[in-house]
Amino acid sequence: MAEEHHHQQLQQVLILRPPPVYTAFQDEFSKKFQVLKAYESPLPTDLFLTTQAHSVKAILCSGHSPVTADILRHLPALQLVATASAGVNHIDLPECRRRGIAITNAGTVFSEDVADLAIGLLIDVLRQISAANRFVRGGLWPTVGDYPLGSTLGGKQVGIVGLGSIGSEVAKRLEALGCIISYNSRKKKPSVSYPFYPNVIELAANCNVLVICCELNDQTRHMINRDVMLALGKDGIIVNIGRGVIIDEKDLVQCLVQGEIAGAGLDVFENEPNVPKELFALDNVVMSPHMAAFTEESFFDAYQLVVANLEAFFSNKPLVSPVINE
Amino acid sequence: MAEEHHHQQLQQVLILRPPPVYTAFQDEFSKKFQVLKAYESPLPTDLFLTTQAHSVKAILCSGHSPVTADILRHLPALQLVATASAGVNHIDLPECRRRGIAITNAGTVFSEDVADLAIGLLIDVLRQISAANRFVRGGLWPTVGDYPLGSTLGGKQVGIVGLGSIGSEVAKRLEALGCIISYNSRKKKPSVSYPFYPNVIELAANCNVLVICCELNDQTRHMINRDVMLALGKDGIIVNIGRGVIIDEKDLVQCLVQGEIAGAGLDVFENEPNVPKELFALDNVVMSPHMAAFTEESFFDAYQLVVANLEAFFSNKPLVSPVINE
């Protein structure tokens, strides 16, 4: 194609909004692909797509740049959606399936870092680290004196909601830290010896802590609601490193404000980057800005995987981390 | 003795300043012992000791109520110093040895909680959790956008300084979390397979992280100085859950402010409860107010151990957790 020859025969990759993994390595990326940057164009997105991206075969996206049916409609030549995230809930899967568009994701490159953040958030909530840090930085130690007692990690009954790649890494870590693991997922996993609860309310009723690790889909949307929180109880803690909307955030805020659960460690929220203001007043809530996957090491791994998938696609080789979309 | 009969024959225990473990359980404690509360008396301590505690045989203390030679001089009948802490650096050991005064401590009841806090502080510094929490609470997410990248825990070379009860628990946890462990201590431990460095500078030079777990004594005071920090290097992180003065705090502040090391997680400080103000401006420093042992679970265990030691002492049975003072 003439255009590719003009650009040193680099293949075109469309980006609507730059994924953080791309931003971290855009110089290297630009040497490998001709990037169509919709986000730098003064044109409205649909006009940009119609005029500039009509022949583009591959798009790179991530959680905060959705690939909707409307976007797909403007991309008649599209054959690959490569997302730099593990989750694919921002991609219109049925429409991709209908059109035979392949999808690749970040596979499991983020799983260990995400699991580590879950552990960090849980220890932080149990031991009140962020709140203690505010206490020291606020100069309160000399005047107030001893800090209130926290709660021991070891011996806690922890329920893992969603025992996939991330959930398994969380379970492995917490087991090593002396916690007692059980889990809920769509189906009991034959190879796993942790107790299985088919019902998340039953899991909650038998646990001190829930760690939300499942993917977002129609079954898991608002699955963690007031009933689950009441079953967890007033000494219970919720950690969410999945997706914000898996928890009913209104219920969560109410339960936290009213002391119906003991605390929460939250990396994800329903309406990111907006966070319910009521949570800002609570010392027993630790919040981070959807950064569980944000390390230099895993971003480099994710970048390499994105490139490997795109290069495989453009050279008609098998994709490295295809998403099964059936 | 007349006084004891008057108090329902409860044995006397002197407290100069209430240890947190005592405060948490003082009602129960008062049913078992007659507590001489120097801290509630209007008398100066030495006058209180001379007039009220002349015949007292046991004193209960902790890290922030030192038992000095001067205190001991006013207590001619003293036979037991029971500390509710693991460390005994606040007790004049040579003077106790000279007078044959026994010492009991909290044994290992705090070791797992202290190790958990070390893990929490390390993950917090590597993944910037407390700083991210400030970022979210400060309302910066919607305006600033994506948070800076952290650093992966797995694969880090971690040097444990002091492989006693706490250090071993820290090593066990970090090994399970994918770190590569080595250690420094007075002597190589024959039963331990982690690489041993007899010199802490060499340990630092071969590590990304140092976790300070040793006891405070003349050999360890200011052992972690500028030379050690420069050997650790500008990507290095220090976690201190031992005693503040094991680190040269002026050197630490200077290295952090000048970026000569990458960050620190500090539960202890040289002049508690005072913390160097320069640290308050640094996002890469996480501070907690000497609370590594502060959980409901371990406080209950420590309370029970204190009572068991005092009861053993007063009934001439072997002490439960005696400190060897040779």
XYZ file of C-alpha atoms in Angstrom:
652
model
C 0.000 0.000 0.000
C 1.277 3.442 -0.950
C 0.791 4.973 2.454
C 2.780 2.312 4.194
C 5.643 2.618 1.759
C 5.648 6.332 2.381
C 6.046 5.642 6.127
C 8.979 3.285 5.712
C 6.532 0.427 5.316
C 5.458 0.628 8.968
C 2.058 -0.887 9.619
C -0.719 1.381 10.867
C -2.043 1.135 14.412
C -4.928 3.339 15.517
C -5.020 4.835 18.998
C -8.108 6.755 20.130
C -6.734 7.670 23.556
C -3.220 6.679 24.587
C -3.074 3.698 26.976
C -0.615 4.283 29.847
C 1.471 1.322 28.641
C 1.782 3.006 25.230
C 2.608 6.395 26.740
C 5.469 4.861 28.725
C 7.074 3.457 25.571
C 5.749 5.639 22.739
C 9.175 6.453 21.288
C 10.023 2.774 20.879
C 6.496 2.045 19.632
C 6.725 4.739 16.963
C 9.794 3.081 15.520
C 7.816 -0.121 14.951
C 4.394 1.132 13.829
C 2.815 4.124 12.185
C 0.540 5.402 14.928
C -2.710 7.091 13.897
C -3.304 9.392 16.860
C -6.992 10.256 16.962
C -6.372 12.082 20.247
C -4.023 14.584 18.616
C -6.399 15.423 15.777
C -8.610 18.499 15.876
C -11.276 16.451 14.089
C -14.190 14.881 15.969
C -13.454 11.176 16.480
C -15.986 9.884 13.963
C -14.724 12.280 11.289
C -11.127 11.323 12.056
C -12.003 7.651 11.753
C -13.896 8.138 8.504
C -11.211 10.248 6.854
C -7.958 8.896 8.334
C -8.581 5.381 9.574
C -10.750 3.853 6.915
C -8.196 1.209 6.038
C -6.715 0.629 9.503
C -6.527 -3.037 10.467
C -5.427 -2.802 14.101
C -6.379 -0.638 17.053
C -4.548 -0.385 20.390
C -6.719 0.428 23.402
C -6.978 0.013 27.164
C -9.566 0.257 29.922
C -10.154 3.961 29.604
C -10.506 4.034 25.819
C -13.560 1.898 25.015
C -13.986 0.234 21.652
C -17.733 0.470 21.165
C -19.992 -0.719 18.370
C -20.085 2.893 17.181
C -16.287 3.056 16.934
C -16.209 -0.324 15.182
C -18.825 0.848 12.679
C -16.358 3.507 11.457
C -13.555 0.981 10.991
C -14.602 -1.344 8.175
C -11.093 -2.814 7.666
C -10.442 -3.564 11.376
C -9.210 -7.091 12.099
C -7.513 -6.756 15.496
C -8.315 -5.023 18.791
C -5.179 -5.157 20.962
C -5.798 -4.000 24.501
C -2.927 -3.204 26.849
C -5.094 -4.305 29.785
C -5.992 -7.692 31.206
C -9.724 -6.860 31.256
C -11.711 -6.629 28.006
C -14.974 -5.215 29.375
C -14.362 -1.934 27.477
C -14.531 -3.772 24.136
C -17.820 -4.614 22.406
C -17.235 -8.365 22.374
C -20.436 -9.434 20.529
C -19.758 -6.970 17.729
C -16.143 -8.159 17.419
C -17.385 -11.738 17.366
C -19.965 -10.942 14.670
C -17.333 -9.319 12.477
C -14.602 -11.842 13.211
C -12.319 -9.199 14.740
C -9.601 -10.805 16.850
C -8.792 -9.507 20.332
C -5.548 -9.709 22.275
C -5.046 -8.620 25.857
C -2.185 -8.260 28.328
C -2.558 -11.882 29.382
C -1.248 -12.397 32.890
C 1.605 -9.882 32.832
C -0.130 -7.724 35.452
C -1.398 -10.497 37.727
C 1.445 -10.546 40.243
C 1.605 -6.770 40.600
C -2.160 -6.542 40.972
C -2.049 -9.277 43.615
C 0.746 -7.459 45.453
C -1.335 -4.299 45.558
C -4.263 -6.274 46.966
C -1.966 -7.534 49.741
C -0.667 -4.025 50.343
C -4.185 -2.581 50.533
C -5.321 -5.327 52.922
C -2.344 -4.903 55.286
C -2.821 -1.150 55.039
C -6.484 -1.354 56.096
C -5.902 -3.958 58.850
C -2.877 -2.142 60.262
C -4.039 1.416 59.425
C -0.794 2.324 57.678
C -2.043 5.187 55.483
C -4.010 6.648 58.383
C -0.979 6.292 60.678
C 1.137 8.007 58.053
C -1.315 10.932 58.044
C -1.201 10.934 61.854
C 2.604 11.227 61.880
C 2.732 13.772 59.024
C 0.031 15.821 60.743
C 2.280 16.149 63.799
C -0.242 14.355 66.032
C 2.085 11.737 67.535
C 3.678 14.017 70.200
C 0.292 15.344 71.335
C -2.067 12.376 70.939
C 0.374 9.604 71.877
C -0.142 5.928 71.179
C -1.957 4.924 67.999
C -5.128 2.748 68.155
C -4.695 -1.011 67.808
C -4.973 -2.665 64.414
C -5.908 -6.216 63.562
C -3.628 -9.192 62.831
C -3.420 -10.478 59.238
C -2.540 -14.045 60.200
C -5.530 -16.288 60.825
C -7.983 -14.122 58.878
C -10.572 -15.989 56.797
C -10.201 -14.492 53.324
C -12.725 -15.057 50.547
C -11.390 -14.645 47.025
C -14.140 -13.604 44.618
C -12.953 -14.847 41.222
C -10.101 -17.353 41.281
C -8.553 -16.594 37.899
C -4.977 -15.540 37.280
C -5.105 -12.586 39.675
C -7.256 -14.321 42.299
C -4.897 -17.290 42.358
C -1.906 -15.000 42.923
C -3.770 -13.242 45.744
C -4.688 -16.582 47.332
C -1.113 -17.878 47.103
C 0.241 -14.753 48.815
C -2.348 -14.623 51.584
C -1.971 -18.323 52.305
C 1.770 -17.753 52.771
C 0.907 -14.875 55.120
C -1.145 -17.180 57.351
C -4.657 -16.466 56.090
C -7.274 -19.154 55.530
C -8.520 -19.057 51.948
C -11.885 -19.889 50.420
C -13.355 -18.711 47.126
C -16.325 -18.068 44.916
C -16.309 -18.324 41.143
C -18.627 -19.352 38.330
C -17.672 -22.975 38.811
C -15.770 -24.994 41.380
C -12.193 -25.518 40.179
C -11.362 -29.228 40.294
C -7.644 -28.603 40.746
C -8.072 -26.236 43.710
C -8.310 -27.440 47.313
C -9.586 -24.199 48.894
C -13.229 -24.457 50.055
C -15.601 -23.313 47.295
C -18.799 -21.343 47.915
C -21.159 -21.224 44.927
C -22.907 -18.243 46.509
C -21.017 -15.041 47.285
C -23.274 -14.258 50.276
C -22.349 -17.596 51.835
C -18.689 -16.884 51.141
C -19.032 -13.492 52.836
C -20.815 -15.000 55.845
C -17.839 -17.304 56.410
C -15.092 -14.702 55.921
C -13.434 -11.722 57.606
C -12.172 -10.336 54.315
C -13.351 -10.375 50.690
C -10.901 -9.684 47.872
C -12.660 -8.913 44.593
C -10.614 -10.373 41.735
C -13.283 -11.442 39.227
C -13.825 -9.975 35.791
C -16.637 -7.562 35.081
C -19.527 -8.990 33.116
C -23.318 -9.000 33.323
C -23.231 -11.605 36.113
C -20.705 -9.742 38.280
C -22.016 -6.180 37.847
C -23.122 -4.981 41.332
C -22.673 -8.547 42.606
C -21.134 -7.199 45.831
C -24.190 -5.446 47.204
C -25.611 -4.595 50.607
C -26.666 -8.214 51.257
C -23.105 -9.419 50.718
C -21.730 -6.651 52.951
C -24.170 -7.424 55.767
C -23.218 -11.104 55.505
C -19.549 -10.093 55.772
C -20.406 -8.167 58.904
C -19.184 -5.219 60.902
C -15.651 -6.584 61.384
C -15.363 -7.363 57.669
C -13.055 -5.780 55.140
C -13.449 -5.554 51.354
C -10.522 -5.160 48.959
C -11.333 -4.418 45.314
C -8.676 -4.667 42.626
C -11.165 -5.936 39.962
C -13.505 -3.340 38.533
C -15.361 -0.682 40.476
C -18.830 -1.566 39.249
C -18.562 -5.137 40.560
C -19.398 -3.487 43.900
C -22.580 -1.485 44.322
C -20.750 1.682 45.326
C -23.786 3.366 46.920
C -24.222 0.316 49.161
C -20.514 0.274 49.946
C -20.439 3.933 50.940
C -23.504 3.461 53.133
C -22.099 0.363 54.854
C -18.765 2.082 55.472
C -20.293 5.323 56.748
C -22.669 3.447 59.034
C -20.017 1.021 60.304
C -21.785 -2.012 58.836
C -18.410 -3.208 57.565
C -15.031 -2.375 59.121
C -13.057 -1.011 56.200
C -12.105 -1.156 52.544
C -9.082 -1.035 50.272
C -10.165 0.197 46.862
C -8.121 0.524 43.698
C -11.188 0.775 41.435
C -14.430 2.767 41.490
C -17.709 2.925 39.645
C -17.175 6.296 37.945
C -13.415 6.710 37.675
C -11.707 9.101 38.114
C -14.536 10.257 40.366
C -14.588 8.848 43.883
C -17.474 9.246 46.356
C -16.594 12.202 48.586
C -18.031 10.456 51.656
C -15.045 8.083 51.579
C -12.553 10.931 52.015
C -13.597 11.366 55.656
C -13.020 7.724 56.570
C -9.700 6.604 58.072
C -10.610 2.943 57.543
C -10.680 3.297 53.757
C -7.524 3.214 51.637
C -7.900 4.324 48.038
C -5.585 4.224 45.052
C -6.260 5.531 41.523
C -6.687 2.286 39.524
C -2.961 1.662 39.565
C -2.730 -1.981 40.633
C -0.953 -2.806 37.377
C 1.206 0.331 37.407
C 4.817 -0.761 37.776
C 7.766 -0.180 35.527
C 8.369 -3.914 35.334
C 4.867 -4.987 34.285
C 4.427 -2.030 31.923
C 7.566 -3.140 30.112
C 6.250 -6.697 29.931
C 2.862 -5.452 28.693
C 4.508 -3.249 26.070
C 6.526 -6.169 24.780
C 3.405 -8.330 24.649
C 1.428 -5.669 22.751
C 4.232 -5.387 20.204
C 4.515 -9.170 19.908
C 0.776 -9.460 19.243
C 0.785 -6.676 16.646
C 3.857 -8.076 14.895
C 2.320 -11.570 14.874
C -0.899 -10.123 13.458
C 0.804 -8.155 10.691
C 2.942 -11.130 9.691
C 0.020 -13.577 9.784
C 1.477 -15.579 12.648
C -0.519 -16.914 15.616
C -1.408 -14.192 18.136
C 0.582 -14.422 21.374
C -2.227 -13.685 23.861
C -5.561 -13.969 22.026
C -8.789 -13.483 23.977
C -11.297 -16.258 23.426
C -14.526 -14.531 22.419
C -17.230 -17.146 21.987
C 2.784 -8.563 104.779
C 0.173 -6.227 106.231
C -0.228 -4.102 103.122
C -0.883 -7.079 100.903
C -3.488 -8.505 103.261
C -5.159 -5.126 103.220
C -5.395 -5.365 99.407
C -6.955 -8.832 99.367
C -3.467 -10.320 99.381
C -2.755 -9.174 95.836
C 0.947 -8.915 95.045
C 2.359 -5.476 94.298
C 3.509 -4.515 90.807
C 5.070 -1.110 90.224
C 4.341 0.847 87.041
C 6.190 4.088 86.361
C 4.409 4.870 83.112
C 1.654 2.610 81.782
C 2.741 0.338 78.912
C 0.152 0.244 76.084
C -0.359 -3.488 76.683
C -1.219 -2.722 80.323
C -3.547 0.150 79.385
C -5.505 -2.129 77.065
C -6.172 -4.609 79.871
C -5.841 -2.582 83.063
C -9.193 -3.628 84.504
C -8.314 -7.303 84.268
C -4.779 -6.615 85.503
C -6.068 -4.781 88.594
C -8.000 -7.860 89.640
C -4.791 -9.879 89.712
C -2.222 -7.453 91.128
C -2.074 -4.401 93.340
C -0.723 -1.806 90.927
C 1.493 0.935 92.346
C 0.883 3.732 89.854
C 3.801 6.144 90.050
C 2.281 8.025 87.111
C -0.847 8.928 89.060
C 1.032 10.236 92.074
C 1.639 13.950 92.549
C 5.019 13.047 94.091
C 8.236 13.251 92.070
C 9.187 9.750 90.902
C 12.149 9.310 93.251
C 10.097 10.410 96.277
C 7.246 8.098 95.216
C 9.660 5.199 94.901
C 11.290 5.901 98.268
C 8.014 6.300 100.165
C 5.643 3.935 98.334
C 7.696 1.303 96.540
C 10.461 0.486 98.987
C 9.361 -3.127 99.306
C 8.135 -3.733 95.742
C 9.549 -6.866 94.160
C 8.279 -6.535 90.566
C 8.067 -3.700 88.056
C 6.164 -3.715 84.765
C 7.617 -1.529 82.021
C 7.862 -1.147 78.253
C 9.945 0.679 75.675
C 8.837 4.161 76.640
C 9.286 3.717 80.407
C 13.012 3.074 80.938
C 14.283 1.213 83.980
C 17.573 3.013 84.632
C 20.256 2.496 87.270
C 18.783 5.512 89.049
C 15.314 3.934 89.198
C 16.811 0.625 90.327
C 18.741 2.398 93.114
C 15.404 3.445 94.676
C 14.023 -0.123 94.605
C 16.121 -2.188 97.011
C 13.662 -5.124 97.104
C 13.254 -5.446 93.324
C 13.684 -8.961 91.954
C 11.864 -8.826 88.586
C 11.673 -6.408 85.677
C 8.824 -7.546 83.418
C 8.711 -5.656 80.131
C 5.675 -5.835 77.853
C 7.968 -5.337 74.848
C 10.216 -7.671 72.896
C 13.197 -5.297 73.142
C 15.013 -4.741 76.449
C 17.233 -1.820 75.477
C 15.319 0.463 77.882
C 16.438 -1.633 80.870
C 19.846 -1.197 82.531
C 20.973 -4.753 81.914
C 24.392 -4.584 83.650
C 22.822 -3.208 86.828
C 20.130 -5.916 86.787
C 22.836 -8.530 86.273
C 24.914 -7.153 89.167
C 21.936 -7.263 91.503
C 20.561 -10.567 90.247
C 17.287 -8.989 89.111
C 15.464 -11.238 86.646
C 14.017 -9.871 83.400
C 11.119 -11.164 81.329
C 10.017 -9.821 77.973
C 7.199 -10.350 75.501
C 9.068 -13.208 73.849
C 7.994 -13.631 70.251
C 4.300 -12.689 70.619
C 4.788 -9.569 68.480
C 7.074 -11.062 65.824
C 4.430 -11.924 63.221
C 2.587 -8.618 63.518
C 5.846 -6.687 63.339
C 6.855 -8.695 60.261
C 3.466 -8.018 58.653
C 3.920 -4.290 59.167
C 7.377 -4.491 57.577
C 5.767 -6.137 54.522
C 3.005 -3.529 54.486
C 5.508 -0.663 54.680
C 7.640 -2.172 51.901
C 4.706 -2.708 49.530
C 3.463 0.763 50.434
C 6.796 2.391 49.513
C 7.317 0.310 46.328
C 3.741 0.813 45.127
C 3.223 4.312 46.594
C -0.016 3.367 48.351
C -0.065 6.065 51.042
C 0.933 8.710 48.532
C -1.723 7.454 46.091
C -4.281 7.556 48.870
C -3.375 11.241 49.481
C -3.634 11.824 45.722
C -7.167 10.394 45.594
C -8.299 12.095 48.825
C -6.863 15.376 47.602
C -9.149 15.196 44.555
C -6.176 15.131 42.156
C -7.161 12.061 40.122
C -9.694 13.807 37.822
C -7.305 16.675 37.076
C -3.849 15.044 37.059
C -4.844 11.686 35.577
C -2.719 8.550 35.668
C -0.532 7.941 38.694
C 3.250 7.456 38.300
C 4.560 3.907 37.973
C 5.678 1.996 41.057
C 8.125 -0.862 41.301
C 7.440 -4.615 41.434
C 7.987 -6.447 44.737
C 8.742 -9.819 43.148
C 12.386 -10.351 42.276
C 13.708 -7.679 44.640
C 16.930 -8.535 46.473
C 16.082 -7.967 50.128
C 18.706 -7.834 52.868
C 17.471 -8.669 56.357
C 19.566 -6.950 59.022
C 19.197 -9.150 62.095
C 17.762 -12.608 61.493
C 16.166 -13.222 64.884
C 12.528 -13.995 65.531
C 11.225 -10.921 63.683
C 13.820 -11.039 60.909
C 13.024 -14.685 60.236
C 9.308 -13.910 59.940
C 10.073 -11.045 57.548
C 12.324 -13.312 55.455
C 9.705 -16.072 55.319
C 7.036 -13.635 54.108
C 9.187 -11.890 51.503
C 10.477 -15.185 50.153
C 6.851 -16.263 49.622
C 6.247 -12.946 47.851
C 9.003 -13.672 45.345
C 11.881 -11.703 46.847
C 15.446 -12.996 47.028
C 16.657 -12.967 50.631
C 20.093 -12.479 52.138
C 21.041 -11.339 55.634
C 23.491 -9.851 58.041
C 23.750 -10.725 61.713
C 26.405 -11.070 64.399
C 27.133 -14.619 63.251
C 26.204 -16.796 60.296
C 23.301 -19.054 61.252
C 24.227 -22.677 60.457
C 20.581 -23.711 59.972
C 19.788 -20.922 57.478
C 20.406 -21.242 53.749
C 20.025 -17.550 52.808
C 23.337 -15.969 51.768
C 25.075 -14.366 54.762
C 27.028 -11.118 54.619
C 29.214 -10.491 57.680
C 29.396 -6.810 56.711
C 26.234 -4.704 56.405
C 27.794 -2.498 53.697
C 28.392 -5.575 51.559
C 24.824 -6.694 52.211
C 23.554 -3.261 51.126
C 25.688 -3.280 48.003
C 24.047 -6.533 46.929
C 20.427 -5.550 47.738
C 17.567 -3.376 46.511
C 15.944 -3.269 49.947
C 17.186 -3.404 53.554
C 14.791 -4.376 56.340
C 16.165 -3.480 59.787
C 15.097 -6.173 62.267
C 18.057 -6.346 64.668
C 18.019 -5.403 68.330
C 19.490 -2.144 69.536
C 22.813 -2.454 71.330
C 26.191 -0.728 71.273
C 27.144 -2.601 68.107
C 23.970 -1.728 66.181
C 23.579 1.926 67.257
C 23.890 4.061 64.083
C 25.019 0.940 62.209
C 22.911 2.001 59.196
C 24.823 5.132 58.251
C 25.574 7.090 55.099
C 28.104 4.513 53.899
C 25.469 1.768 54.089
C 22.920 3.958 52.302
C 25.327 4.850 49.495
C 26.123 1.148 49.086
C 22.366 0.451 48.854
C 22.173 3.084 46.140
C 19.681 5.459 44.623
C 17.107 2.781 43.770
C 17.348 1.331 47.281
C 14.682 1.266 49.956
C 15.097 0.988 53.736
C 12.393 -0.382 56.034
C 12.941 0.009 59.789
C 10.804 -1.861 62.285
C 13.658 -2.324 64.783
C 14.680 0.765 66.740
C 15.069 4.259 65.343
C 18.628 4.809 66.535
C 19.917 1.771 64.622
C 19.797 4.160 61.663
C 21.730 7.411 61.714
C 18.646 9.552 61.198
C 20.534 12.655 60.022
C 22.214 10.554 57.326
C 18.870 8.996 56.396
C 17.134 12.363 56.038
C 19.998 13.678 53.937
C 20.051 10.636 51.644
C 16.263 10.764 51.178
C 16.144 14.517 50.549
C 19.019 14.316 48.063
C 17.669 11.212 46.310
C 20.654 9.091 47.282
C 18.232 6.312 48.206
C 14.767 5.813 46.694
C 12.501 5.639 49.725
C 11.874 4.451 53.259
C 9.204 2.824 55.398
C 9.778 3.820 59.011
C 7.933 2.655 62.096
C 10.646 3.845 64.484
C 12.663 7.037 64.893
C 15.622 8.328 66.886
C 13.706 10.757 69.100
C 10.156 9.405 69.287
C 7.561 10.809 69.197
C 9.473 13.486 67.292
C 10.005 12.860 63.593
C 12.302 14.925 61.339
C 10.123 17.510 59.625
C 12.057 17.146 56.371
C 10.435 13.724 55.903
C 6.913 15.204 55.861
C 7.508 16.672 52.396
C 8.574 13.352 50.851
C 6.036 11.151 49.041
C 8.505 8.257 48.964
C 8.569 7.953 52.763
C 5.873 6.100 54.714
C 5.859 6.635 58.464
C 3.952 4.990 61.299
C 4.125 5.862 65.009
C 6.044 2.850 66.438
C 2.988 0.636 66.172
C 4.353 -2.483 64.470
C 3.247 -4.557 67.476
C -0.071 -2.747 67.905
C -2.840 -5.256 67.181
C -5.638 -6.447 69.393
C -4.505 -10.030 68.940
C -0.852 -9.584 69.910
C -1.682 -7.192 72.755
C -3.906 -9.873 74.245
C -1.133 -12.450 73.854
C 1.397 -10.065 75.413
C -0.945 -9.292 78.319
C -1.384 -12.978 79.027
C 2.386 -13.517 78.884
C 3.050 -10.621 81.293
C 0.518 -12.052 83.751
C 1.958 -15.552 83.381
C 5.473 -14.257 84.129
C 4.337 -12.248 87.164
C 2.291 -15.156 88.536
C 5.205 -17.539 88.005
C 7.520 -15.092 89.777
C 5.236 -14.589 92.789
C 4.694 -18.336 93.167
C 8.399 -19.159 92.783
C 7.868 -21.091 89.560
C 10.106 -20.849 86.474
C 9.571 -17.661 84.491
C 7.757 -18.178 81.177
C 9.829 -15.866 78.955
C 13.003 -14.953 80.848
C 15.608 -12.761 79.145
C 19.112 -14.183 79.306
C 21.279 -11.386 80.711
C 24.889 -12.550 80.773
